[in-house]
PDB file of C-alpha atoms in Angstrom:
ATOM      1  CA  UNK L   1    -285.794  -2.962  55.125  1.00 83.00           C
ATOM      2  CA  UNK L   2    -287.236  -5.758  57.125  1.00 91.00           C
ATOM      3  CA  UNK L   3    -290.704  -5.698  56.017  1.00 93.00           C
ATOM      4  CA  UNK L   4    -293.205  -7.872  53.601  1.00 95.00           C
ATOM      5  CA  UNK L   5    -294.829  -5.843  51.424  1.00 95.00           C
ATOM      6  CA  UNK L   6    -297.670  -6.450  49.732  1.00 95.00           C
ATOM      7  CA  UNK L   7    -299.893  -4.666  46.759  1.00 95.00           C
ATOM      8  CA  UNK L   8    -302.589  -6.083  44.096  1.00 92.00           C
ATOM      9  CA  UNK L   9    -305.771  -6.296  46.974  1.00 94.00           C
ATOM     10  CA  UNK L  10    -308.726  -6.303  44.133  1.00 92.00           C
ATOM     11  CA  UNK L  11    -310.800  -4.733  47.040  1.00 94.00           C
ATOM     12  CA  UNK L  12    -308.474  -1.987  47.595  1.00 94.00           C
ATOM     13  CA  UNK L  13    -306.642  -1.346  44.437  1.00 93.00           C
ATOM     14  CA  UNK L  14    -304.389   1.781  45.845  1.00 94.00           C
ATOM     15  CA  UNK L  15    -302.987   0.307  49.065  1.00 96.00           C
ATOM     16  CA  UNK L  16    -299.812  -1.201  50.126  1.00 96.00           C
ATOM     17  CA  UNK L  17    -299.876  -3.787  52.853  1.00 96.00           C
ATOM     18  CA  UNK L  18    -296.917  -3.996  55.694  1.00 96.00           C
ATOM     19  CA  UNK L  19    -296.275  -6.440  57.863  1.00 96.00           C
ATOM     20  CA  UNK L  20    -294.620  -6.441  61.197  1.00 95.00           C
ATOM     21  CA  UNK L  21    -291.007  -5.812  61.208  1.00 93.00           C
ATOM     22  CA  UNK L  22    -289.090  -9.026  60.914  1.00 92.00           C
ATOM     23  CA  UNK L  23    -292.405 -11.140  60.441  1.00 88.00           C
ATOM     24  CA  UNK L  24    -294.033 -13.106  57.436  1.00 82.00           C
ATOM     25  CA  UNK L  25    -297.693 -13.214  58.689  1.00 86.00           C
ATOM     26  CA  UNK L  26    -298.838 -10.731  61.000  1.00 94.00           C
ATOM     27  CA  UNK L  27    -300.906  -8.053  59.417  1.00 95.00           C
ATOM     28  CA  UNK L  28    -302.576  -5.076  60.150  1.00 95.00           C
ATOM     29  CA  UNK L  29    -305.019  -5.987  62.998  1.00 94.00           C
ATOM     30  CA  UNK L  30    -304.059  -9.105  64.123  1.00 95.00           C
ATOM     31  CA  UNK L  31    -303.148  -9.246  67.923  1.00 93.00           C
ATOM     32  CA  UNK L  32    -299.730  -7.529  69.233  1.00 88.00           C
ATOM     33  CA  UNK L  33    -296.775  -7.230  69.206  1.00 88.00           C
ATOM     34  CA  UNK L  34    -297.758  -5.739  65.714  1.00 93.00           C
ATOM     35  CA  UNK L  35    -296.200  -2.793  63.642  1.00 94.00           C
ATOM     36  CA  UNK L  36    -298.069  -3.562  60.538  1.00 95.00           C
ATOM     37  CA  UNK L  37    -299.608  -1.296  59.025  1.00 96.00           C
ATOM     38  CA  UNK L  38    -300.839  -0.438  55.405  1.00 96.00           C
ATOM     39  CA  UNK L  39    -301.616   3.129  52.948  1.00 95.00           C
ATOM     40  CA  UNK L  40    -303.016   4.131  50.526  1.00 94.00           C
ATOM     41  CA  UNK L  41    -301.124   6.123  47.930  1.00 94.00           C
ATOM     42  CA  UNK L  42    -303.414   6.714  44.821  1.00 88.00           C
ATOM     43  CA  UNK L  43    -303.529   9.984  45.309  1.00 89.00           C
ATOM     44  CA  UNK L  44    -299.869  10.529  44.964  1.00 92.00           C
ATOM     45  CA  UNK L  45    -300.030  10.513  41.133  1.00 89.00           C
ATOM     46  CA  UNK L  46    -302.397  11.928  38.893  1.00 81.00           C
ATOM     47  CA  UNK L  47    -304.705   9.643  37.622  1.00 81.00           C
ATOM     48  CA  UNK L  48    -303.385   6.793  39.134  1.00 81.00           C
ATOM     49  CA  UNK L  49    -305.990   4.239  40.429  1.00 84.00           C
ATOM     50  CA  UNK L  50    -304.441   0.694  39.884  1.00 92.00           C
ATOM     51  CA  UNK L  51    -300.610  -0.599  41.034  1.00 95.00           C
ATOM     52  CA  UNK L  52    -299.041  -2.566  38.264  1.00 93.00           C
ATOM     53  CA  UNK L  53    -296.077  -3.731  40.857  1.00 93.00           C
ATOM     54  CA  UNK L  54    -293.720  -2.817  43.290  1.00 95.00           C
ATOM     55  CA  UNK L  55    -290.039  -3.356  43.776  1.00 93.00           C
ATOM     56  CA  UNK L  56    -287.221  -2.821  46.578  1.00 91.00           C
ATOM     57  CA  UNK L  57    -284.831  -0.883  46.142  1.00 87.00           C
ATOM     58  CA  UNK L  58    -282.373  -0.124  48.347  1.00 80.00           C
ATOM     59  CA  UNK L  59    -283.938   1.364  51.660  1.00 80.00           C
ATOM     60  CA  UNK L  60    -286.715   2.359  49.731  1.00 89.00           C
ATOM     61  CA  UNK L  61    -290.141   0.682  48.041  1.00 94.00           C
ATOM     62  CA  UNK L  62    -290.799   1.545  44.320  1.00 94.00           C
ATOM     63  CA  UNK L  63    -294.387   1.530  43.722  1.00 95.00           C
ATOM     64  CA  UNK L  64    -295.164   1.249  40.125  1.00 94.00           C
ATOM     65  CA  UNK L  65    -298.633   2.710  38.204  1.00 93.00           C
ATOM     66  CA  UNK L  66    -298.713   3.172  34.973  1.00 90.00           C
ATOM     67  CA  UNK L  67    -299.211   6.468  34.905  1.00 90.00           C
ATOM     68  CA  UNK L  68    -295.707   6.972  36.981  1.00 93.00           C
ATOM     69  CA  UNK L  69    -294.543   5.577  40.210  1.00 94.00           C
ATOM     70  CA  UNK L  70    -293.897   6.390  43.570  1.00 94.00           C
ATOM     71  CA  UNK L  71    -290.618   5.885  46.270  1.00 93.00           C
ATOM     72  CA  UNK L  72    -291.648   5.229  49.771  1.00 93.00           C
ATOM     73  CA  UNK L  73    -289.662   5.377  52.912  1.00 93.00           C
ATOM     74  CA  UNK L  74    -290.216   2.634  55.205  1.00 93.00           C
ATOM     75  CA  UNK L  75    -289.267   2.418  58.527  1.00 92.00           C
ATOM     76  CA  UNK L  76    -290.191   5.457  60.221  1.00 92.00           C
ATOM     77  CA  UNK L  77    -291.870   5.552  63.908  1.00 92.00           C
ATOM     78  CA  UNK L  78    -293.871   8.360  65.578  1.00 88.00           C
ATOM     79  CA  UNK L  79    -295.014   6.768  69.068  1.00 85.00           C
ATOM     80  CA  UNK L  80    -293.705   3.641  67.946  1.00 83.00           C
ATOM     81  CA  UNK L  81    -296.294   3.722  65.479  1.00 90.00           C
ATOM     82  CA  UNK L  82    -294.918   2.712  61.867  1.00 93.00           C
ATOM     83  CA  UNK L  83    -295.978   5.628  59.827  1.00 94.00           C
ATOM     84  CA  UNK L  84    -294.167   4.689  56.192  1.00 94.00           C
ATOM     85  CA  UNK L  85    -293.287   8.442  54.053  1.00 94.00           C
ATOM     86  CA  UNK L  86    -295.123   7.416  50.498  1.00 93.00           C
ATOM     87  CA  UNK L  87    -295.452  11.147  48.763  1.00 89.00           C
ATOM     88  CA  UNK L  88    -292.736  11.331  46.341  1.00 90.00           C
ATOM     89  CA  UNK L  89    -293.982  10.936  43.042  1.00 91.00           C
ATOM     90  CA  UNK L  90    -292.401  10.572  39.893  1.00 91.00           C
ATOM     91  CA  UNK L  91    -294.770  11.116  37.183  1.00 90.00           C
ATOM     92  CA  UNK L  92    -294.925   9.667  33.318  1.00 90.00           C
ATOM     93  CA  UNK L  93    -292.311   7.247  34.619  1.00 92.00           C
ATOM     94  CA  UNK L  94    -293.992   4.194  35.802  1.00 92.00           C
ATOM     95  CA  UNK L  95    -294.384   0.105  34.910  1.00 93.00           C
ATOM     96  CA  UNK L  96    -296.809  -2.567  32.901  1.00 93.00           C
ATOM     97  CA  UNK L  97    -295.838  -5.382  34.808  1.00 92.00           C
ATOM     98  CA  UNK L  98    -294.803  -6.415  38.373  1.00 92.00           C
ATOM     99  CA  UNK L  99    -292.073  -8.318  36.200  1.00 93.00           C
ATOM    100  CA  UNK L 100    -290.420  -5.347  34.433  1.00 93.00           C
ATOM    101  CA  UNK L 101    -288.652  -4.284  37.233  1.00 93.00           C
ATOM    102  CA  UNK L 102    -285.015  -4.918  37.638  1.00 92.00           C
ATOM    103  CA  UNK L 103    -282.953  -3.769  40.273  1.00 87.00           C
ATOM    104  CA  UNK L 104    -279.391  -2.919  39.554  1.00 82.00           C
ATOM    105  CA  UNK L 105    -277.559  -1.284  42.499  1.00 76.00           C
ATOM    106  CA  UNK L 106    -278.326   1.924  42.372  1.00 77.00           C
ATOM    107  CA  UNK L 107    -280.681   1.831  39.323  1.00 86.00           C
ATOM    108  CA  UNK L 108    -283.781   0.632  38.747  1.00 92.00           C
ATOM    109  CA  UNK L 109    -285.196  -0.175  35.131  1.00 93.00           C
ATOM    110  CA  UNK L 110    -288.595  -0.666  34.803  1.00 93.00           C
ATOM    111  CA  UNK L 111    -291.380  -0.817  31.300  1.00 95.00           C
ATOM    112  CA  UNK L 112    -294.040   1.206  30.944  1.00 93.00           C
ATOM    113  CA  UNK L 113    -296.047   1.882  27.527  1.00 91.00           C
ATOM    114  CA  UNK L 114    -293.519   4.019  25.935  1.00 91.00           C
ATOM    115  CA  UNK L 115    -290.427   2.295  26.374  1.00 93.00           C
ATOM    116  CA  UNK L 116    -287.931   1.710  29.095  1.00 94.00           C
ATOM    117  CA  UNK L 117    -287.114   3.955  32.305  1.00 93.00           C
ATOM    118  CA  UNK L 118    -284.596   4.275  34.591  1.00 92.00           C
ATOM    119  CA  UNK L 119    -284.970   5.391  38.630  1.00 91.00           C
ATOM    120  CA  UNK L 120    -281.581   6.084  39.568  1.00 87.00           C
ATOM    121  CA  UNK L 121    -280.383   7.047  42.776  1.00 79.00           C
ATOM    122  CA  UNK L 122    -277.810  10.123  43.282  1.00 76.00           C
ATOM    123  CA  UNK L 123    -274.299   9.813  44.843  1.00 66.00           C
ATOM    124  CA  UNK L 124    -274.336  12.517  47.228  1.00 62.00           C
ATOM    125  CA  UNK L 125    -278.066  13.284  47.848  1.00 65.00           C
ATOM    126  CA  UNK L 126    -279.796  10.198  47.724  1.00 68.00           C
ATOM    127  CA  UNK L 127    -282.601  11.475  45.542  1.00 78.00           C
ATOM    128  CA  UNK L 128    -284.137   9.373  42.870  1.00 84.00           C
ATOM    129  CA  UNK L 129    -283.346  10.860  39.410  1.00 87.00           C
ATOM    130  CA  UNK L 130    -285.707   9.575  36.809  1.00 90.00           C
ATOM    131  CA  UNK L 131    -284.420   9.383  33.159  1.00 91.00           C
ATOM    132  CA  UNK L 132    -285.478   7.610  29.624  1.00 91.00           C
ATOM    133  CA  UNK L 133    -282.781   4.523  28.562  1.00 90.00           C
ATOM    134  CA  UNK L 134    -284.603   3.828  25.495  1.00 90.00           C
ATOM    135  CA  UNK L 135    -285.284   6.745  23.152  1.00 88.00           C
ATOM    136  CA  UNK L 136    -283.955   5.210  20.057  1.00 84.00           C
ATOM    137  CA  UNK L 137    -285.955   2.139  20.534  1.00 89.00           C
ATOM    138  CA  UNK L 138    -289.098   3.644  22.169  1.00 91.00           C
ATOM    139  CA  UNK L 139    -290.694   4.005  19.114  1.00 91.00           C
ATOM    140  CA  UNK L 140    -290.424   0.015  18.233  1.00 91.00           C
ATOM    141  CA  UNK L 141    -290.974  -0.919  21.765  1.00 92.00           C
ATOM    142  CA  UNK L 142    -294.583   1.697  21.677  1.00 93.00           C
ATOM    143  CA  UNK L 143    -295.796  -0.232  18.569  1.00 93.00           C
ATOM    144  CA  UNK L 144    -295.695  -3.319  20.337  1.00 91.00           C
ATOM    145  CA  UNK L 145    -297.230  -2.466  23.594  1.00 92.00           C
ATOM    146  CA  UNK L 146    -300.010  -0.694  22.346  1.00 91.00           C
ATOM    147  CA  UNK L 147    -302.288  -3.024  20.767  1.00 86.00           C
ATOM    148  CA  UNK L 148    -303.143  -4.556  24.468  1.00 91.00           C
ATOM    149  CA  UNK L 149    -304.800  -3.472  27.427  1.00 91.00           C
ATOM    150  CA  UNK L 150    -302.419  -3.153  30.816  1.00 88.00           C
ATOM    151  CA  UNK L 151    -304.615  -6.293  32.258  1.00 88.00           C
ATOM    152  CA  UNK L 152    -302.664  -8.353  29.408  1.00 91.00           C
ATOM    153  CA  UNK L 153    -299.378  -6.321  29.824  1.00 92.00           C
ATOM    154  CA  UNK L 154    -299.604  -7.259  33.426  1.00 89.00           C
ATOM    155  CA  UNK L 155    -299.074 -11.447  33.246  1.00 90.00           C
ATOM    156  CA  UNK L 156    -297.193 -11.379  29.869  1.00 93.00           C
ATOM    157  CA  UNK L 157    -294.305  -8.653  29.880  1.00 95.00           C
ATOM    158  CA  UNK L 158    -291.299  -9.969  32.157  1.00 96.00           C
ATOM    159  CA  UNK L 159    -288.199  -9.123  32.151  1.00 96.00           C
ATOM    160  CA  UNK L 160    -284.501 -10.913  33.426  1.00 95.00           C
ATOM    161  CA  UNK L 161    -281.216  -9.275  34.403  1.00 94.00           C
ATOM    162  CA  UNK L 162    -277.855 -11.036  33.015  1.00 92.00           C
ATOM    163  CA  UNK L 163    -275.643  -9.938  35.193  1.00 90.00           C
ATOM    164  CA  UNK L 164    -272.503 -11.872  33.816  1.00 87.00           C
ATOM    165  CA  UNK L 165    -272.910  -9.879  30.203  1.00 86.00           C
ATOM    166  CA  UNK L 166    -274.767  -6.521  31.762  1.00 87.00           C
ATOM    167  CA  UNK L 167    -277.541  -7.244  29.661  1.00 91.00           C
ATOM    168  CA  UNK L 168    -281.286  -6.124  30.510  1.00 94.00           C
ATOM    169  CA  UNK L 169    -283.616  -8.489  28.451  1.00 95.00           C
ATOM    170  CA  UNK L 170    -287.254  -7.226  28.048  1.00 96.00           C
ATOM    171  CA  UNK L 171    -289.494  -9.411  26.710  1.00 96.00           C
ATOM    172  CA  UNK L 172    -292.782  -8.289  25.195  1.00 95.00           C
ATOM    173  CA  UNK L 173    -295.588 -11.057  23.728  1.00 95.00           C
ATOM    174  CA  UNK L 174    -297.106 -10.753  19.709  1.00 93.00           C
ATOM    175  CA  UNK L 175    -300.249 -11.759  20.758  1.00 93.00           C
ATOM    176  CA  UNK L 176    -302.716 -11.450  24.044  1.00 91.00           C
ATOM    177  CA  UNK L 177    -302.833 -14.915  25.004  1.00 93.00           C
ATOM    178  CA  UNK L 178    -300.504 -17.915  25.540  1.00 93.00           C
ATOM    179  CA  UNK L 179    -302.324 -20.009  22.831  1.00 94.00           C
ATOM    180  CA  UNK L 180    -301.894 -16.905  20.279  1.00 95.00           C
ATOM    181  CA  UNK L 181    -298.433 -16.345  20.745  1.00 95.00           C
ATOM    182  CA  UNK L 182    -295.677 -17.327  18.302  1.00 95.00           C
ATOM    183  CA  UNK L 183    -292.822 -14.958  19.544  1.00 95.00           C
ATOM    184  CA  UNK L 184    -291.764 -13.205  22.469  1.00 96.00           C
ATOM    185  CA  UNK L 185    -289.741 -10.658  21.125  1.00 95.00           C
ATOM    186  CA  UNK L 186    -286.702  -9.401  23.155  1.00 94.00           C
ATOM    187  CA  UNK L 187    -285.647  -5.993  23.831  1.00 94.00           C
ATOM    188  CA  UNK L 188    -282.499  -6.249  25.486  1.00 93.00           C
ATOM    189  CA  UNK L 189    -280.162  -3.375  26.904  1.00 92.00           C
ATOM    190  CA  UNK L 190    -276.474  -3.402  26.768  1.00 89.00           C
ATOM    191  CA  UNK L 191    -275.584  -1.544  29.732  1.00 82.00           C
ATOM    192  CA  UNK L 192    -272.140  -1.379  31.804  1.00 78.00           C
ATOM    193  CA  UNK L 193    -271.563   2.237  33.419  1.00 73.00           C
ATOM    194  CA  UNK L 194    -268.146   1.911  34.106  1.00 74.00           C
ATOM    195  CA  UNK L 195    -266.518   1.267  30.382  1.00 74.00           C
ATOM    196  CA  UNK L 196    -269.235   3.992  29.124  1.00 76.00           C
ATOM    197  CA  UNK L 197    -271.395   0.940  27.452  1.00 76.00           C
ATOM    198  CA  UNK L 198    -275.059   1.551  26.293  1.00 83.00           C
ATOM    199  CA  UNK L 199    -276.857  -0.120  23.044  1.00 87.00           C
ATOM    200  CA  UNK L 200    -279.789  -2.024  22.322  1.00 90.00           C
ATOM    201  CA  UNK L 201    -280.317  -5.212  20.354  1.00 90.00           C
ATOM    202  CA  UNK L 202    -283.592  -6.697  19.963  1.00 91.00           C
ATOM    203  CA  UNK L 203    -283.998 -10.635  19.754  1.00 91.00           C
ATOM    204  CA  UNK L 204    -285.855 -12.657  17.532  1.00 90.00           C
ATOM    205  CA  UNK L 205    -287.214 -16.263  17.333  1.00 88.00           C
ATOM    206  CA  UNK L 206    -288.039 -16.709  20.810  1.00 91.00           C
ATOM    207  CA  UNK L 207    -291.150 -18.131  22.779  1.00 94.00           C
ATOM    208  CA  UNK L 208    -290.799 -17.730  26.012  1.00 95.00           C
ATOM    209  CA  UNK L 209    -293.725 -17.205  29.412  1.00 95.00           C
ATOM    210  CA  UNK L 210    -291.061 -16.687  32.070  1.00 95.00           C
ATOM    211  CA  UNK L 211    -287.025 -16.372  32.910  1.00 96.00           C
ATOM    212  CA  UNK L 212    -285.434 -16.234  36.071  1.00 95.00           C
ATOM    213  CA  UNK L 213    -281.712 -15.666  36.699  1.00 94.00           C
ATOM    214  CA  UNK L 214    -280.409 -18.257  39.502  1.00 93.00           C
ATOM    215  CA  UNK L 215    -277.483 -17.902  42.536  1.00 90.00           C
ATOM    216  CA  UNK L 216    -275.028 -18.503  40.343  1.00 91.00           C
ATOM    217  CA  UNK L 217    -275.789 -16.006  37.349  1.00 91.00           C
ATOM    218  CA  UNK L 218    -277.365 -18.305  34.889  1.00 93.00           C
ATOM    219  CA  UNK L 219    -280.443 -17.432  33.270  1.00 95.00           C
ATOM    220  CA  UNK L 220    -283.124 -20.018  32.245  1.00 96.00           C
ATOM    221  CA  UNK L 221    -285.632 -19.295  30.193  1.00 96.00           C
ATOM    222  CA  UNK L 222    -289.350 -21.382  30.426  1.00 96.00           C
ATOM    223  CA  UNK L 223    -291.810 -21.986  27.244  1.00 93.00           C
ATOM    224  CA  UNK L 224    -295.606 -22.920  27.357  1.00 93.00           C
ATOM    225  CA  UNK L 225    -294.663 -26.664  26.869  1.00 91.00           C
ATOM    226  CA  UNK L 226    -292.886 -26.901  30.662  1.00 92.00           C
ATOM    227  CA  UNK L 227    -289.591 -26.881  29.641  1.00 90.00           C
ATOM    228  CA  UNK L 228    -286.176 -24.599  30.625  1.00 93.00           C
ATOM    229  CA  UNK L 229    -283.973 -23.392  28.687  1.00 91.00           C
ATOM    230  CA  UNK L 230    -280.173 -22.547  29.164  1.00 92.00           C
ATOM    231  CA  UNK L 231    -278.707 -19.206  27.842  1.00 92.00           C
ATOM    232  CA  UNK L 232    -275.164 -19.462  27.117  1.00 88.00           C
ATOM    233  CA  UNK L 233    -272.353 -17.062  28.363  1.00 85.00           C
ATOM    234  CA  UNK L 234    -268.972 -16.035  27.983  1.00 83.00           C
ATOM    235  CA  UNK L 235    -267.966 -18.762  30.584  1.00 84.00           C
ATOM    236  CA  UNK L 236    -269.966 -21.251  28.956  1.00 84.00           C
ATOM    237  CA  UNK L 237    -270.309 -20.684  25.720  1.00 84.00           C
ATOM    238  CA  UNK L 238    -273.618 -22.421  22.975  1.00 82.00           C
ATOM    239  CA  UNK L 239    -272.966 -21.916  19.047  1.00 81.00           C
ATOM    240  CA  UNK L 240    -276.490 -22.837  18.141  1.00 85.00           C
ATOM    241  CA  UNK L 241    -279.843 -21.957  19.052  1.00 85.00           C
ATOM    242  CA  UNK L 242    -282.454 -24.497  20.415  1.00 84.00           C
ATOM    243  CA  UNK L 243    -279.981 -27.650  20.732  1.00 86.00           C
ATOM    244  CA  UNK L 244    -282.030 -31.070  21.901  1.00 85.00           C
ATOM    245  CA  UNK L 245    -285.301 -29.549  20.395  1.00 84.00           C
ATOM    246  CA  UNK L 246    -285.875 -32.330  17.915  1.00 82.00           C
ATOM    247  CA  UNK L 247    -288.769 -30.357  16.262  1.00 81.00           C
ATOM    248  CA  UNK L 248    -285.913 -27.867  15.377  1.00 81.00           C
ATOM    249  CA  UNK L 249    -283.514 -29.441  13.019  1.00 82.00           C
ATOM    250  CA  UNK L 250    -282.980 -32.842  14.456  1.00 84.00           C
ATOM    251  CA  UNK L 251    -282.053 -31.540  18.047  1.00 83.00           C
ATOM    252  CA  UNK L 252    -278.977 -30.482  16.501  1.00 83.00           C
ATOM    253  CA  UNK L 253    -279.625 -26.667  16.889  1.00 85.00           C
ATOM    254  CA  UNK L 254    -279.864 -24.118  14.327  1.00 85.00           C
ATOM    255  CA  UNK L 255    -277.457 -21.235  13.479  1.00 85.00           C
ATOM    256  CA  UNK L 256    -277.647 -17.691  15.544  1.00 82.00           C
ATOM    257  CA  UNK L 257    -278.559 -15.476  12.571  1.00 81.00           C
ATOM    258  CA  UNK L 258    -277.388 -11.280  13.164  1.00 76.00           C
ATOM    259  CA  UNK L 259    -278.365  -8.273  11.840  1.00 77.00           C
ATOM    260  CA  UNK L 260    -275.975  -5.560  12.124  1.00 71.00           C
ATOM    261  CA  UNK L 261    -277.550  -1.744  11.818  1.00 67.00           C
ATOM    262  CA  UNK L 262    -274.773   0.680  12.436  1.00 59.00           C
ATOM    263  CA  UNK L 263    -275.631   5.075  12.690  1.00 54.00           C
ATOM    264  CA  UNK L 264    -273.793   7.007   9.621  1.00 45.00           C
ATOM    265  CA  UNK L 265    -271.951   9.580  11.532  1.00 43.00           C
ATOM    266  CA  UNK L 266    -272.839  12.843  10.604  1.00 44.00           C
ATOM    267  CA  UNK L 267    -270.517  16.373  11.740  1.00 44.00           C
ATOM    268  CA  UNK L 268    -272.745  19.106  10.748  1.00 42.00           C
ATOM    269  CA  UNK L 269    -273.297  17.319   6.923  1.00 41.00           C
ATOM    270  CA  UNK L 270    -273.450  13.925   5.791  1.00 41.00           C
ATOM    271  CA  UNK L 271    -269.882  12.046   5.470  1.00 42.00           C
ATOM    272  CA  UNK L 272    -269.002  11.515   2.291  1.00 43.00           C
ATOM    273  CA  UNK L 273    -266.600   8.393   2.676  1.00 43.00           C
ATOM    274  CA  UNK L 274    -266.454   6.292   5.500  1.00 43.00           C
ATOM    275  CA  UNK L 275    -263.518   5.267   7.289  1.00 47.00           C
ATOM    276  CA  UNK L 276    -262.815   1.215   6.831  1.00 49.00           C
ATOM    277  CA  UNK L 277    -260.639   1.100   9.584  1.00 51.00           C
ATOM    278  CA  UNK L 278    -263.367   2.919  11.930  1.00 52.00           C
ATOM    279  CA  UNK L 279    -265.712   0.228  11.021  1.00 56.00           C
ATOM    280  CA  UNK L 280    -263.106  -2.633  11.718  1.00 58.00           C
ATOM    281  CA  UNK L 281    -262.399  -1.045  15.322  1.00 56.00           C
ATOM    282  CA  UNK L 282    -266.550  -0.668  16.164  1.00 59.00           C
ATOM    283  CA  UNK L 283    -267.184  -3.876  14.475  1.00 61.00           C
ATOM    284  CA  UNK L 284    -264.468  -5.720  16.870  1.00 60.00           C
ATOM    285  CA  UNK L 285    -265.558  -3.705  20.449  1.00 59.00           C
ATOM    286  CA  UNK L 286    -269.411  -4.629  19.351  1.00 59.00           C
ATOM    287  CA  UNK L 287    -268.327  -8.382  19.019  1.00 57.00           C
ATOM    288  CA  UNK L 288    -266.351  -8.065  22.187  1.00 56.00           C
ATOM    289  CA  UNK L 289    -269.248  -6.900  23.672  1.00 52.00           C
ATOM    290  CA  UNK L 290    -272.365  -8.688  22.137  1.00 50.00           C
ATOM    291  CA  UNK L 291    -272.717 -12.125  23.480  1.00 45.00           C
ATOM    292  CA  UNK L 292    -275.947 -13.510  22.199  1.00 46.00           C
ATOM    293  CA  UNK L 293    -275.777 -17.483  22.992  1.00 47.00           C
ATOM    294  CA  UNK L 294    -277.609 -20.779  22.496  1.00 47.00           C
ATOM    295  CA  UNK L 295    -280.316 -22.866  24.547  1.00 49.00           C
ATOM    296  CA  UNK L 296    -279.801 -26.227  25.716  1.00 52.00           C
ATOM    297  CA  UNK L 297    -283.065 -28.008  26.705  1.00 52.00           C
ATOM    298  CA  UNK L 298    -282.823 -29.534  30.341  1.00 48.00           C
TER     299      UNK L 298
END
């Protein structure tokens, strides 16, 4: 909406900074032309004394605790005065991690400690509707959160949007520093609205510190030792996992290993028999739809 926002002032833990309409640099105080302006909004949420991020999203600024977040309104004068609208809170749905955020049209995901969320805007009012994407997996993601304090959460659990698969990749640490950590295991969200598409996978065998998805929809991943790594698509497709890494198998890659864990169904009683052609035709739409691809060192 035309302003730089700003959060994460150790002095004043609560409070959102705003700069001057179409400016960079000019801050609350400094001489006019100035709109800037800034607010504190602590007391919007029950115990909520520390922002873990914040996040555009559409017209609006998503303010995340973790104790549940907050939309703001920017953008509104009163004697040409900006005076910003920060008092709708959404409780027990908030964020770890500036970096868990992911905007997606008119959805926002976001991480918090108990899984994943979703802020979702509604066609005809324009409220935000908060709801819980994760339940089946909330339990897995829970155990791995909880064994570190939010001031680790905050620098190591990012997350990346691949927009050319729909897929929502969450990635949380096993251990609390970069030395200690071995794996960054992926939690990553099949999601397309439109064909009726929602499952999660979780990914193994990765080490990764950051990701970042680029103009052109390719996502590159970056490990501890200062090097990217390409994630293969549909377009351009990898067969093997860590290719040029010669401390993996020459540099010659190493086979994608899968684990397939498919729900019995159950009408009112357990099925006896299972139906082989049922399997065949979710077995085929799953492969249609999972695309889990290589790395190529660059």
């Amino acid at each position: 909406n035309r302003f730089l926002c700003m959060a994460g002032d150790p002095a004043y833990p609560n409070r959102i900074h705003i700069s001057a309409r179409d400016t960079s640099g000019t801050w609350y105080g400094d001489p006019p032309p100035n709109d800037a302006t800034y607010i504190d909004v602590g007391s919007v949420i029950p115990n909520g004394n520390i922002i873990r991020g914040i996040t555009p999203f559409r017209d609006r600024l998503i303010v995340g605790y973790a104790e549940g977040s907050i939309i703001g309104q920017l953008g509104i004068y009163t004697d040409e005065a900006h005076t910003p609208n920060f008092d709708d809170g959404v409780p027990e749905y908030g964020a770890v991690s500036h970096r868990s955020f992911v905007n997606y049209g008119d959805d926002v995901l976001l991480m918090d400690r108990v899984g994943v969320s979703s802020l979702k805007r509604t066609t005809f009012t324009g409220t935000i509707k908060p709801e819980r994407v994760s339940d089946l997996v909330d339990p897995e993601i829970a155990a791995e959160l909880d064994d570190y304090a939010y001031e680790i959460l905050e620098d190591r659990v990012f997350a990346v949007f691949n927009q050319r698969e729909g897929q929502f990749m969450f990635f949380v640490p096993n251990a609390s520093t970069v030395e200690e950590t071995t794996e960054t295991i992926g939690y990553v969200f099949n999601y397309r609205p439109s064909l009726g598409v929602t499952a999660w996978a979780r990914f193994d065998g990765w080490n990764w510190v950051c990701a970042v998805r680029t103009g052109q929809n390719n996502i590159f991943f970056g490990d501890r030792s200062g090097h990217f790594w390409l994630y293969g698509s549909k377009q351009n497709p990898i067969t093997e996992d860590f290719v040029g890494d010669i401390t993996r198998n020459g540099g010659v890659g190493t086979p994608i290993s899968f684990t397939w864990e498919l729900p019995w169904l159950d009408f009112g009683k357990r099925a006896k028999s299972k139906s082989l052609d049922l399997f065949r035709l979710i077995l085929e739409d799953a492969l249609d739809l999972l695309v889990r691809c290589t790395l190529i060192d660059i």
